[in-house]
CSV table of C-alpha atoms and ligand atoms in Angstrom, one decimal:
chain,number,residue,atom,x,y,z
A,590,MET,CA,0.0,0.0,0.0
A,591,VAL,CA,1.2,3.5,-0.8
A,592,MET,CA,2.0,5.6,2.3
A,593,SER,CA,-0.2,8.6,2.7
A,594,VAL,CA,-0.6,11.3,5.3
A,595,ALA,CA,-3.1,13.4,3.3
A,596,ALA,CA,-6.3,14.3,5.0
A,597,PRO,CA,-9.3,12.1,3.9
A,598,GLN,CA,-10.8,14.6,1.5
A,599,ALA,CA,-7.4,15.1,-0.2
A,600,LYS,CA,-6.4,11.5,-0.6
A,601,GLY,CA,-6.0,10.3,-4.2
A,602,LYS,CA,-5.8,13.8,-5.8
A,603,TYR,CA,-3.4,13.8,-8.7
A,604,ALA,CA,-2.2,16.9,-10.5
A,605,GLU,CA,-0.8,16.1,-13.8
A,606,ASP,CA,-3.6,16.3,-16.3
A,607,ASN,CA,-3.6,14.6,-19.7
A,608,ILE,CA,-2.9,17.9,-21.5
A,609,PHE,CA,0.4,18.7,-19.7
A,610,GLY,CA,1.2,14.9,-19.8
A,611,ALA,CA,1.0,14.8,-23.6
A,612,ASN,CA,2.8,18.1,-23.9
A,613,ASN,CA,5.7,16.8,-21.8
A,614,ARG,CA,6.0,13.7,-23.9
A,615,ALA,CA,6.0,15.8,-27.1
A,616,ASN,CA,8.7,18.1,-25.8
A,617,ALA,CA,10.9,15.2,-24.7
A,618,LEU,CA,10.6,13.6,-28.1
A,619,ALA,CA,11.3,17.0,-29.9
A,620,GLU,CA,14.5,17.2,-27.9
A,621,LYS,CA,15.6,13.8,-29.2
A,622,ILE,CA,14.5,13.9,-32.8
A,623,GLY,CA,14.1,17.7,-33.5
A,624,VAL,CA,11.1,20.0,-33.3
A,625,ASP,CA,10.4,19.7,-37.1
A,626,ASN,CA,9.7,16.1,-36.7
A,627,VAL,CA,7.1,16.4,-34.0
A,628,ILE,CA,3.6,17.8,-34.2
A,629,ASN,CA,2.5,19.1,-30.8
A,630,GLY,CA,-1.1,20.0,-30.9
A,631,THR,CA,-1.6,20.0,-27.1
A,632,VAL,CA,-0.4,23.5,-26.2
A,633,GLY,CA,-3.1,26.1,-25.3
A,634,SER,CA,-0.9,29.1,-26.1
A,635,ILE,CA,-0.2,30.9,-29.4
A,636,LEU,CA,3.0,29.6,-31.0
A,637,ASP,CA,4.2,31.3,-34.2
A,638,GLU,CA,4.9,29.6,-37.5
A,639,GLU,CA,8.5,28.9,-36.2
A,640,GLY,CA,7.1,27.1,-33.1
A,641,GLN,CA,8.0,29.9,-30.7
A,642,LEU,CA,5.7,31.0,-27.9
A,643,VAL,CA,4.3,34.4,-28.8
A,644,MET,CA,4.5,37.3,-26.4
A,645,LEU,CA,2.8,40.3,-28.0
A,646,HIS,CA,5.4,43.0,-28.7
A,647,VAL,CA,3.4,45.8,-27.1
A,648,VAL,CA,3.3,43.6,-23.9
A,649,GLN,CA,7.0,43.0,-24.0
A,650,GLU,CA,7.7,46.7,-24.2
A,651,ALA,CA,5.3,47.4,-21.3
A,652,TYR,CA,7.1,44.9,-19.1
A,653,LYS,CA,10.5,46.3,-20.0
A,654,ALA,CA,9.3,49.8,-19.0
A,655,LEU,CA,8.1,48.9,-15.5
A,656,THR,CA,9.7,50.6,-12.5
A,657,PRO,CA,11.0,48.5,-9.6
A,658,LYS,CA,8.1,49.7,-7.5
A,659,GLU,CA,5.5,48.7,-10.2
A,660,ILE,CA,7.2,45.3,-10.2
A,661,VAL,CA,7.5,44.4,-6.6
A,662,ALA,CA,4.9,46.4,-4.6
A,663,TYR,CA,2.0,44.8,-2.8
A,664,ALA,CA,-1.0,45.8,-4.8
A,665,PRO,CA,-4.4,46.4,-3.1
A,666,ILE,CA,-6.2,43.0,-2.6
A,667,GLN,CA,-9.1,44.0,-4.9
A,668,GLY,CA,-6.5,45.1,-7.6
A,669,TYR,CA,-5.2,48.5,-8.5
A,670,PRO,CA,-8.2,50.9,-9.3
A,671,ASP,CA,-6.7,51.7,-12.7
A,672,TYR,CA,-6.4,48.0,-13.4
A,673,LEU,CA,-10.0,47.4,-12.5
A,674,GLU,CA,-11.1,50.2,-14.8
A,675,ALA,CA,-8.9,48.8,-17.6
A,676,VAL,CA,-10.2,45.3,-17.3
A,677,ILE,CA,-13.8,46.5,-17.5
A,678,ASP,CA,-13.0,48.6,-20.5
A,679,GLN,CA,-11.0,45.8,-22.2
A,680,CYS,CA,-13.6,43.2,-21.5
A,681,PHE,CA,-16.7,45.1,-22.6
A,682,GLY,CA,-15.3,47.5,-25.2
A,683,GLN,CA,-18.3,49.5,-26.6
A,684,SER,CA,-20.8,47.0,-25.3
A,685,ARG,CA,-20.7,47.8,-21.6
A,686,PRO,CA,-24.0,46.5,-20.1
A,687,ASN,CA,-26.2,48.8,-18.0
A,688,GLY,CA,-26.1,48.3,-14.3
A,689,TYR,CA,-23.7,48.2,-11.4
A,690,ILE,CA,-20.3,46.9,-12.6
A,691,GLN,CA,-17.6,46.0,-10.2
A,692,ALA,CA,-14.3,44.1,-10.7
A,693,CYS,CA,-11.9,42.2,-8.5
A,694,ALA,CA,-8.4,41.1,-9.6
A,695,THR,CA,-7.9,37.3,-9.6
A,696,SER,CA,-5.2,34.8,-10.4
A,697,GLY,CA,-6.1,34.4,-14.1
A,698,GLY,CA,-9.5,33.1,-15.2
A,699,SER,CA,-9.0,30.1,-13.0
A,700,GLY,CA,-9.1,32.4,-10.0
A,701,VAL,CA,-12.4,33.8,-11.1
A,702,LEU,CA,-13.9,30.3,-11.4
A,703,HIS,CA,-12.5,29.3,-8.0
A,704,HIS,CA,-14.1,32.3,-6.3
A,705,ILE,CA,-17.4,31.9,-8.0
A,706,ILE,CA,-17.6,28.2,-7.0
A,707,HIS,CA,-16.5,29.0,-3.5
A,708,ASN,CA,-18.7,32.0,-2.9
A,709,TYR,CA,-21.8,31.5,-5.0
A,710,SER,CA,-22.6,27.8,-4.6
A,711,GLU,CA,-22.9,25.6,-1.5
A,712,TRP,CA,-21.1,22.5,-0.5
A,713,GLY,CA,-22.6,19.6,-2.4
A,714,ASP,CA,-24.2,21.7,-5.1
A,715,ASP,CA,-24.1,21.0,-8.8
A,716,ILE,CA,-22.4,23.5,-11.1
A,717,LEU,CA,-23.6,23.5,-14.7
A,718,THR,CA,-21.5,23.7,-17.8
A,719,SER,CA,-21.5,22.2,-21.3
A,720,ASP,CA,-20.4,18.6,-22.0
A,721,TRP,CA,-17.6,20.1,-24.1
A,722,HIS,CA,-15.6,22.0,-21.5
A,723,TRP,CA,-12.2,22.8,-20.2
A,724,GLY,CA,-11.1,19.9,-17.9
A,725,ALA,CA,-10.1,22.2,-15.1
A,726,TYR,CA,-13.7,23.0,-14.3
A,727,GLY,CA,-14.2,19.5,-13.0
A,728,SER,CA,-11.2,19.7,-10.7
A,729,MET,CA,-12.2,23.1,-9.4
A,730,CYS,CA,-15.6,21.7,-8.5
A,731,ALA,CA,-14.4,18.4,-7.0
A,732,ASP,CA,-11.7,20.2,-5.0
A,733,ASN,CA,-14.4,22.3,-3.4
A,734,GLY,CA,-16.9,19.6,-2.7
A,735,ARG,CA,-19.2,20.5,-5.7
A,736,LYS,CA,-20.1,18.4,-8.7
A,737,LEU,CA,-19.8,19.5,-12.3
A,738,ARG,CA,-22.9,18.7,-14.3
A,739,GLU,CA,-23.0,18.8,-18.0
A,740,PHE,CA,-25.7,19.8,-20.6
A,741,GLU,CA,-25.2,18.9,-24.3
A,742,LEU,CA,-23.7,22.0,-25.9
A,743,ILE,CA,-24.4,21.1,-29.6
A,744,ASP,CA,-27.5,19.4,-31.0
A,745,LYS,CA,-27.7,17.0,-33.9
A,746,ASN,CA,-27.9,19.9,-36.3
A,747,GLY,CA,-24.8,21.6,-35.0
A,748,ARG,CA,-26.7,24.3,-33.1
A,749,PHE,CA,-26.8,25.3,-29.5
A,750,ASN,CA,-28.8,22.6,-27.6
A,751,PHE,CA,-31.2,25.0,-25.9
A,752,GLU,CA,-33.7,22.2,-25.0
A,753,ASN,CA,-31.1,20.2,-23.1
A,754,PHE,CA,-29.8,23.4,-21.4
A,755,LYS,CA,-33.3,24.2,-20.2
A,756,GLU,CA,-33.9,20.8,-18.8
A,757,HIS,CA,-30.8,20.9,-16.6
A,758,VAL,CA,-31.3,24.4,-15.4
A,759,ARG,CA,-35.0,23.8,-14.5
A,760,ASP,CA,-34.0,20.7,-12.5
A,761,MET,CA,-31.2,22.5,-10.7
A,762,VAL,CA,-33.3,25.5,-9.8
A,763,SER,CA,-35.9,23.2,-8.3
A,764,LYS,CA,-33.3,21.8,-6.0
A,765,GLN,CA,-30.7,24.5,-5.2
A,766,TYR,CA,-30.7,28.1,-3.9
A,767,ASN,CA,-28.1,29.2,-6.5
A,768,THR,CA,-27.6,27.8,-9.9
A,769,VAL,CA,-24.2,28.6,-11.2
A,770,ILE,CA,-23.9,28.3,-15.0
A,771,ILE,CA,-20.5,28.5,-16.6
A,772,MET,CA,-20.8,29.2,-20.3
A,773,ASN,CA,-17.5,29.2,-22.1
A,774,SER,CA,-18.5,31.3,-25.2
A,775,PRO,CA,-17.3,32.6,-27.6
A,776,ALA,CA,-14.4,30.4,-28.8
A,777,ASN,CA,-15.3,27.5,-26.5
A,778,ASN,CA,-12.5,25.3,-25.3
A,779,PRO,CA,-12.3,22.7,-26.8
A,780,THR,CA,-14.6,23.1,-29.8
A,781,GLY,CA,-14.4,26.7,-31.0
A,782,PHE,CA,-18.2,26.9,-30.8
A,783,ALA,CA,-20.1,30.0,-29.7
A,784,LEU,CA,-23.6,31.0,-28.8
A,785,SER,CA,-25.2,33.2,-31.5
A,786,SER,CA,-26.9,36.5,-30.5
A,787,ALA,CA,-30.2,34.8,-30.9
A,788,ASP,CA,-29.1,31.9,-28.6
A,789,TRP,CA,-28.1,34.4,-25.9
A,790,ASP,CA,-31.5,36.1,-26.3
A,791,GLN,CA,-33.3,32.8,-25.8
A,792,VAL,CA,-31.1,31.9,-22.8
A,793,ILE,CA,-31.8,35.1,-21.1
A,794,VAL,CA,-35.5,35.1,-21.6
A,795,PHE,CA,-35.6,31.5,-20.2
A,796,LEU,CA,-33.4,32.3,-17.2
A,797,LYS,CA,-35.6,35.3,-16.3
A,798,ASP,CA,-38.6,33.1,-16.5
A,799,VAL,CA,-37.2,30.1,-14.5
A,800,VAL,CA,-36.4,32.2,-11.4
A,801,LYS,CA,-39.2,34.7,-11.7
A,802,GLY,CA,-41.0,35.3,-8.4
A,803,GLN,CA,-38.7,32.8,-6.6
A,804,ASP,CA,-36.2,33.2,-3.8
A,805,LYS,CA,-33.6,31.5,-6.1
A,806,ASN,CA,-30.7,32.9,-8.0
A,807,ILE,CA,-29.0,32.3,-11.3
A,808,ILE,CA,-25.3,33.0,-11.3
A,809,LEU,CA,-24.5,33.3,-15.0
A,810,VAL,CA,-20.7,33.1,-15.7
A,811,PRO,CA,-19.7,33.9,-19.3
A,812,ASP,CA,-16.1,32.5,-19.5
A,813,VAL,CA,-14.6,34.7,-22.2
A,814,ALA,CA,-11.0,33.5,-21.9
A,815,TYR,CA,-10.5,33.5,-25.7
A,816,LEU,CA,-12.6,36.7,-26.5
A,817,ASP,CA,-9.7,38.6,-28.0
A,818,TYR,CA,-9.3,36.0,-30.8
A,819,SER,CA,-13.0,35.4,-31.5
A,820,GLY,CA,-13.8,38.0,-34.2
A,821,GLU,CA,-13.8,41.7,-35.0
A,822,LYS,CA,-13.1,43.6,-31.7
A,823,GLN,CA,-16.5,45.3,-31.2
A,824,GLU,CA,-18.6,42.8,-33.1
A,825,CYS,CA,-17.6,39.9,-30.9
A,826,ARG,CA,-18.4,41.9,-27.7
A,827,LYS,CA,-22.0,42.8,-28.6
A,828,PHE,CA,-23.5,40.0,-26.6
A,829,PHE,CA,-22.3,41.7,-23.4
A,830,LYS,CA,-25.0,44.4,-23.8
A,831,LYS,CA,-27.6,41.7,-23.1
A,832,PHE,CA,-26.5,41.4,-19.5
A,833,GLY,CA,-27.8,44.8,-18.6
A,834,ASN,CA,-31.2,45.4,-17.1
A,835,LEU,CA,-31.7,41.9,-15.9
A,836,PRO,CA,-33.7,41.1,-12.7
A,837,GLU,CA,-31.8,41.1,-9.4
A,838,ASN,CA,-31.8,37.3,-9.1
A,839,ILE,CA,-29.8,36.9,-12.3
A,840,PHE,CA,-26.3,37.8,-11.3
A,841,VAL,CA,-23.7,37.9,-14.1
A,842,ILE,CA,-20.1,37.4,-13.4
A,843,VAL,CA,-17.8,37.6,-16.4
A,844,ALA,CA,-14.6,35.5,-16.1
A,845,TYR,CA,-12.0,37.7,-17.7
A,846,THR,CA,-8.3,36.8,-18.1
A,847,CYS,CA,-5.1,38.5,-19.4
A,848,SER,CA,-3.7,35.0,-20.1
A,849,LYS,CA,-4.6,35.0,-23.8
A,850,GLY,CA,-5.5,38.5,-24.8
A,851,PHE,CA,-2.2,39.9,-23.4
A,852,THR,CA,-0.2,36.7,-23.7
A,853,MET,CA,0.4,36.8,-20.0
A,854,TYR,CA,-0.4,33.1,-19.3
A,855,GLY,CA,2.1,32.5,-16.6
A,856,GLN,CA,1.7,35.9,-15.0
A,857,ARG,CA,-1.6,34.7,-13.5
A,858,MET,CA,-3.7,37.8,-14.0
A,859,GLY,CA,-7.4,38.0,-14.5
A,860,ALA,CA,-10.5,39.6,-13.1
A,861,MET,CA,-14.0,38.8,-12.1
A,862,ILE,CA,-16.4,41.4,-13.4
A,863,CYS,CA,-20.0,41.6,-12.1
A,864,VAL,CA,-23.1,43.1,-13.7
A,865,THR,CA,-26.2,43.7,-11.6
A,866,PRO,CA,-29.1,46.1,-11.2
A,867,ASN,CA,-28.6,46.2,-7.5
A,868,LYS,CA,-25.9,48.1,-5.7
A,869,ASP,CA,-25.9,45.9,-2.6
A,870,ILE,CA,-25.2,42.9,-4.7
A,871,ALA,CA,-22.3,44.6,-6.4
A,872,ASP,CA,-20.9,45.8,-3.0
A,873,GLU,CA,-21.3,42.3,-1.6
A,874,PHE,CA,-19.5,40.9,-4.6
A,875,VAL,CA,-16.4,43.1,-3.9
A,876,ALA,CA,-16.5,42.3,-0.2
A,877,ILE,CA,-16.8,38.5,-0.3
A,878,ASN,CA,-14.4,38.0,-3.2
A,879,GLN,CA,-11.8,40.3,-1.8
A,880,TYR,CA,-12.1,38.3,1.4
A,881,THR,CA,-11.6,35.1,-0.5
A,882,SER,CA,-8.6,36.5,-2.3
A,883,ARG,CA,-7.1,37.5,1.1
A,884,ALA,CA,-7.8,34.0,2.3
A,885,THR,CA,-6.2,32.3,-0.7
A,886,TRP,CA,-3.5,34.0,-2.8
A,887,SER,CA,-3.8,37.5,-1.1
A,888,ASN,CA,-2.8,40.2,-3.5
A,889,SER,CA,-2.3,39.8,-7.2
A,890,ASN,CA,0.7,40.3,-9.4
A,891,SER,CA,1.6,44.0,-9.5
A,892,ALA,CA,3.9,43.8,-12.6
A,893,ALA,CA,1.2,42.2,-14.7
A,894,MET,CA,-1.5,44.7,-13.6
A,895,LYS,CA,0.8,47.7,-14.2
A,896,SER,CA,1.9,46.4,-17.7
A,897,MET,CA,-1.7,45.9,-18.7
A,898,VAL,CA,-2.7,49.4,-17.3
A,899,ASN,CA,0.2,51.2,-19.0
A,900,ILE,CA,-0.8,49.8,-22.3
A,901,CYS,CA,-4.5,50.5,-21.8
A,902,LYS,CA,-4.1,54.2,-20.8
A,903,ASP,CA,-2.3,55.0,-24.1
A,904,PRO,CA,-4.5,54.9,-27.2
A,905,ALA,CA,-1.5,54.3,-29.5
A,906,LYS,CA,-0.5,51.2,-27.5
A,907,VAL,CA,-4.1,50.0,-27.5
A,908,ALA,CA,-4.1,50.4,-31.3
A,909,GLU,CA,-0.9,48.4,-31.5
A,910,LEU,CA,-2.4,45.7,-29.2
A,911,ASP,CA,-5.5,45.4,-31.3
A,912,ALA,CA,-3.4,45.2,-34.5
A,913,GLU,CA,-1.2,42.4,-33.0
A,914,ARG,CA,-4.2,40.4,-31.8
A,915,ALA,CA,-5.8,40.8,-35.3
A,916,VAL,CA,-2.6,39.2,-36.8
A,917,TYR,CA,-2.8,36.2,-34.6
A,918,PHE,CA,-6.6,35.9,-34.9
A,919,LYS,CA,-6.0,35.7,-38.7
A,920,LEU,CA,-3.2,33.2,-38.4
A,921,ILE,CA,-5.2,30.9,-36.2
A,922,LYS,CA,-8.1,31.2,-38.6
A,923,GLU,CA,-5.9,30.2,-41.5
A,924,ARG,CA,-4.6,27.2,-39.7
A,925,ALA,CA,-8.2,26.2,-38.8
A,926,ASP,CA,-9.3,26.7,-42.3
A,927,ILE,CA,-6.6,24.4,-43.7
A,928,PHE,CA,-7.6,21.7,-41.2
A,929,MET,CA,-11.3,21.9,-41.8
A,930,LYS,CA,-11.0,21.9,-45.6
A,931,GLU,CA,-8.8,18.8,-45.5
A,932,ALA,CA,-11.0,17.1,-42.9
A,933,GLN,CA,-14.0,17.6,-45.2
A,934,HIS,CA,-12.0,16.3,-48.1
A,935,CYS,CA,-11.0,13.1,-46.3
A,936,GLY,CA,-14.3,12.6,-44.5
A,937,LEU,CA,-13.1,13.3,-40.9
A,938,LYS,CA,-15.9,14.9,-38.8
A,939,TYR,CA,-15.2,17.9,-36.6
A,940,LEU,CA,-17.4,19.9,-34.3
A,941,PRO,CA,-18.7,23.3,-35.4
A,942,TYR,CA,-15.7,25.6,-35.2
A,943,LEU,CA,-16.2,29.4,-35.4
A,944,SER,CA,-13.1,30.7,-33.7
A,945,GLY,CA,-10.6,30.1,-30.9
A,946,PHE,CA,-7.6,28.1,-30.0
A,947,PHE,CA,-9.0,24.6,-30.4
A,948,ILE,CA,-10.8,22.3,-32.8
A,949,THR,CA,-12.4,19.1,-31.6
A,950,ILE,CA,-12.8,15.9,-33.6
A,951,PRO,CA,-15.6,13.9,-32.0
A,952,MET,CA,-15.0,10.1,-31.7
A,953,THR,CA,-15.1,7.0,-29.6
A,954,GLU,CA,-11.8,5.5,-28.5
A,955,ALA,CA,-10.1,8.9,-28.2
A,956,GLN,CA,-7.3,7.6,-26.0
A,957,ARG,CA,-6.4,4.8,-28.4
A,958,VAL,CA,-6.5,7.1,-31.4
A,959,CYS,CA,-4.1,9.5,-29.6
A,960,ASP,CA,-1.8,6.6,-28.7
A,961,GLU,CA,-1.8,5.6,-32.3
A,962,LEU,CA,-1.0,9.1,-33.5
A,963,GLU,CA,1.8,9.4,-30.9
A,964,ARG,CA,3.5,6.6,-32.7
A,965,GLU,CA,3.6,9.0,-35.7
A,966,HIS,CA,5.0,11.7,-33.4
A,967,ILE,CA,1.7,13.6,-33.4
A,968,PHE,CA,0.5,14.7,-29.9
A,969,LEU,CA,-3.2,15.6,-29.4
A,970,VAL,CA,-5.4,15.7,-26.3
A,971,PRO,CA,-7.8,12.8,-25.7
A,972,LEU,CA,-11.1,13.9,-24.2
A,973,LYS,CA,-14.1,11.8,-23.1
A,974,LYS,CA,-15.9,12.1,-26.5
A,975,GLY,CA,-13.2,13.3,-28.9
A,976,VAL,CA,-9.8,14.6,-29.6
A,977,ARG,CA,-8.6,18.2,-29.2
A,978,LEU,CA,-6.3,19.9,-31.6
A,979,ALA,CA,-4.7,23.2,-30.6
A,980,VAL,CA,-4.7,25.2,-33.8
A,981,CYS,CA,-3.2,28.1,-31.8
A,982,SER,CA,0.1,26.3,-31.6
A,983,VAL,CA,0.6,24.2,-34.8
A,984,SER,CA,2.1,25.9,-37.8
A,985,LYS,CA,0.3,25.8,-41.2
A,986,LYS,CA,3.0,23.6,-42.6
A,987,LYS,CA,2.4,21.0,-39.9
A,988,ILE,CA,-1.4,21.3,-40.1
A,989,ALA,CA,-1.3,20.4,-43.8
A,990,GLY,CA,-1.9,16.7,-44.0
A,991,LEU,CA,-2.9,16.3,-40.3
A,992,ALA,CA,-6.6,15.6,-41.0
A,993,ALA,CA,-5.7,12.6,-43.2
A,994,LYS,CA,-3.4,11.3,-40.5
A,995,ILE,CA,-6.1,11.6,-37.8
A,996,LYS,CA,-8.6,9.9,-40.2
A,997,GLY,CA,-6.1,7.1,-40.7
A,998,ALA,CA,-5.7,6.6,-37.0
A,999,VAL,CA,-9.5,6.7,-36.5
A,1000,ASP,CA,-9.9,4.0,-39.1
A,1001,SER,CA,-7.0,1.8,-37.9
A,1002,VAL,CA,-8.3,1.8,-34.3
A,1003,GLY,CA,-11.8,1.2,-35.5
A,1004,ALA,CA,-13.2,4.3,-33.7
A,1005,ASN,CA,-16.6,5.7,-34.5
A,1006,GLN,CA,-17.3,9.3,-35.3
B,2371,LIG,C1,-12.1,27.8,-21.0
B,2371,LIG,C2,-11.0,28.5,-20.2
B,2371,LIG,N1,-11.4,29.3,-19.2
B,2371,LIG,C3,-10.5,30.0,-18.5
B,2371,LIG,C4,-9.1,29.8,-18.7
B,2371,LIG,C5,-8.3,30.6,-17.8
B,2371,LIG,O1,-7.0,30.3,-17.7
B,2371,LIG,P1,-6.0,31.2,-16.8
B,2371,LIG,O2,-6.3,30.8,-15.4
B,2371,LIG,O3,-4.7,30.7,-17.2
B,2371,LIG,O4,-6.3,32.6,-17.1
B,2371,LIG,C6,-8.7,28.9,-19.7
B,2371,LIG,C7,-7.3,28.6,-19.9
B,2371,LIG,O5,-6.8,27.7,-20.5
B,2371,LIG,C8,-9.7,28.2,-20.5
B,2371,LIG,O6,-9.3,27.4,-21.4
């Protein structure tokens, strides 16, 4: 028997997830046989066509210009006031919803999700998200004594599965005081799917109805981690307007992160941004989440906040930022287009992709297919119902021909699509 001194609730936890595991194997092989001979489609960061991790130039310059104080100072627990203004502006753009809007600095988007689970659901509650979701959601729930529950994101016609969503929400509202819904849209990880404007309208009408006249709340969490690579800057933000003028028992908390939009992944900087028609709810939001920050990681990374602020307060730098993001948005789109075209050509099915870092190929036997591909030095991420390809990190040269290789592996393993 393996020795353990962990407390009962912590026994059996295991940190290395299958994404980092496959990434580590890909890197080890690349060391041995050369990067050109390995396709690593596991990484959720933008790599350029030469395989180098991208740090936006404007962000690099902002870091270089920081003063020692900006780098090392303890920041206020809630975050610097100018950072909080900047995240609200960066997040909503011209589509700021009506209502009380407050923000708290967090440790990336992960920090937002942690605080929401911790402060807006109860021990033992279900938390709702889509069947296609980022794996960390599950660990965050389990680690806090909650259970992640899944609705079907996409119906048989490739559209948002509103019927299934409604069923789950109705059931949860009938059982729980708060129903937390994490909706990773636009640019869903792992599919690249997004709710349309009409989908959001339907969702909001339904949510209003389901808690109308009840002492129950919906905590709606748009996780917009990939927002900045999901379309034209103002166009892709229009749905935020819909979160204004909602009833008090629908509380919106946007999970915002600088990880992707500012290429600050490892700097661990994000923000939770609330929208509510009620000032008390907004004030409580700041109080309880600031408290939880103090009780977990304390204050956030000063250097990251100040780099972000120093870009955002200078319109010329914001223009540079937008232009750089547009370049990478276009690059990722070109890679995705090559893959989808070839997939259609060779009869490989993929889930409806609109934008974002990942494309998913639905199938049974995902693990076996990934094992088979690894023999050809191709590293992808096996999920429960498919395989995830990170188009953000594989060059166009390496994407070319990939669909056929995946199709070959699917056929040789005898997986169904
Ligand atoms: C769906 C989704 N939400 C949120 C995040 C937030 O990540 P971070 O905590 O690095 O900001 C990620 C990052 O991979 C993600 O994929």
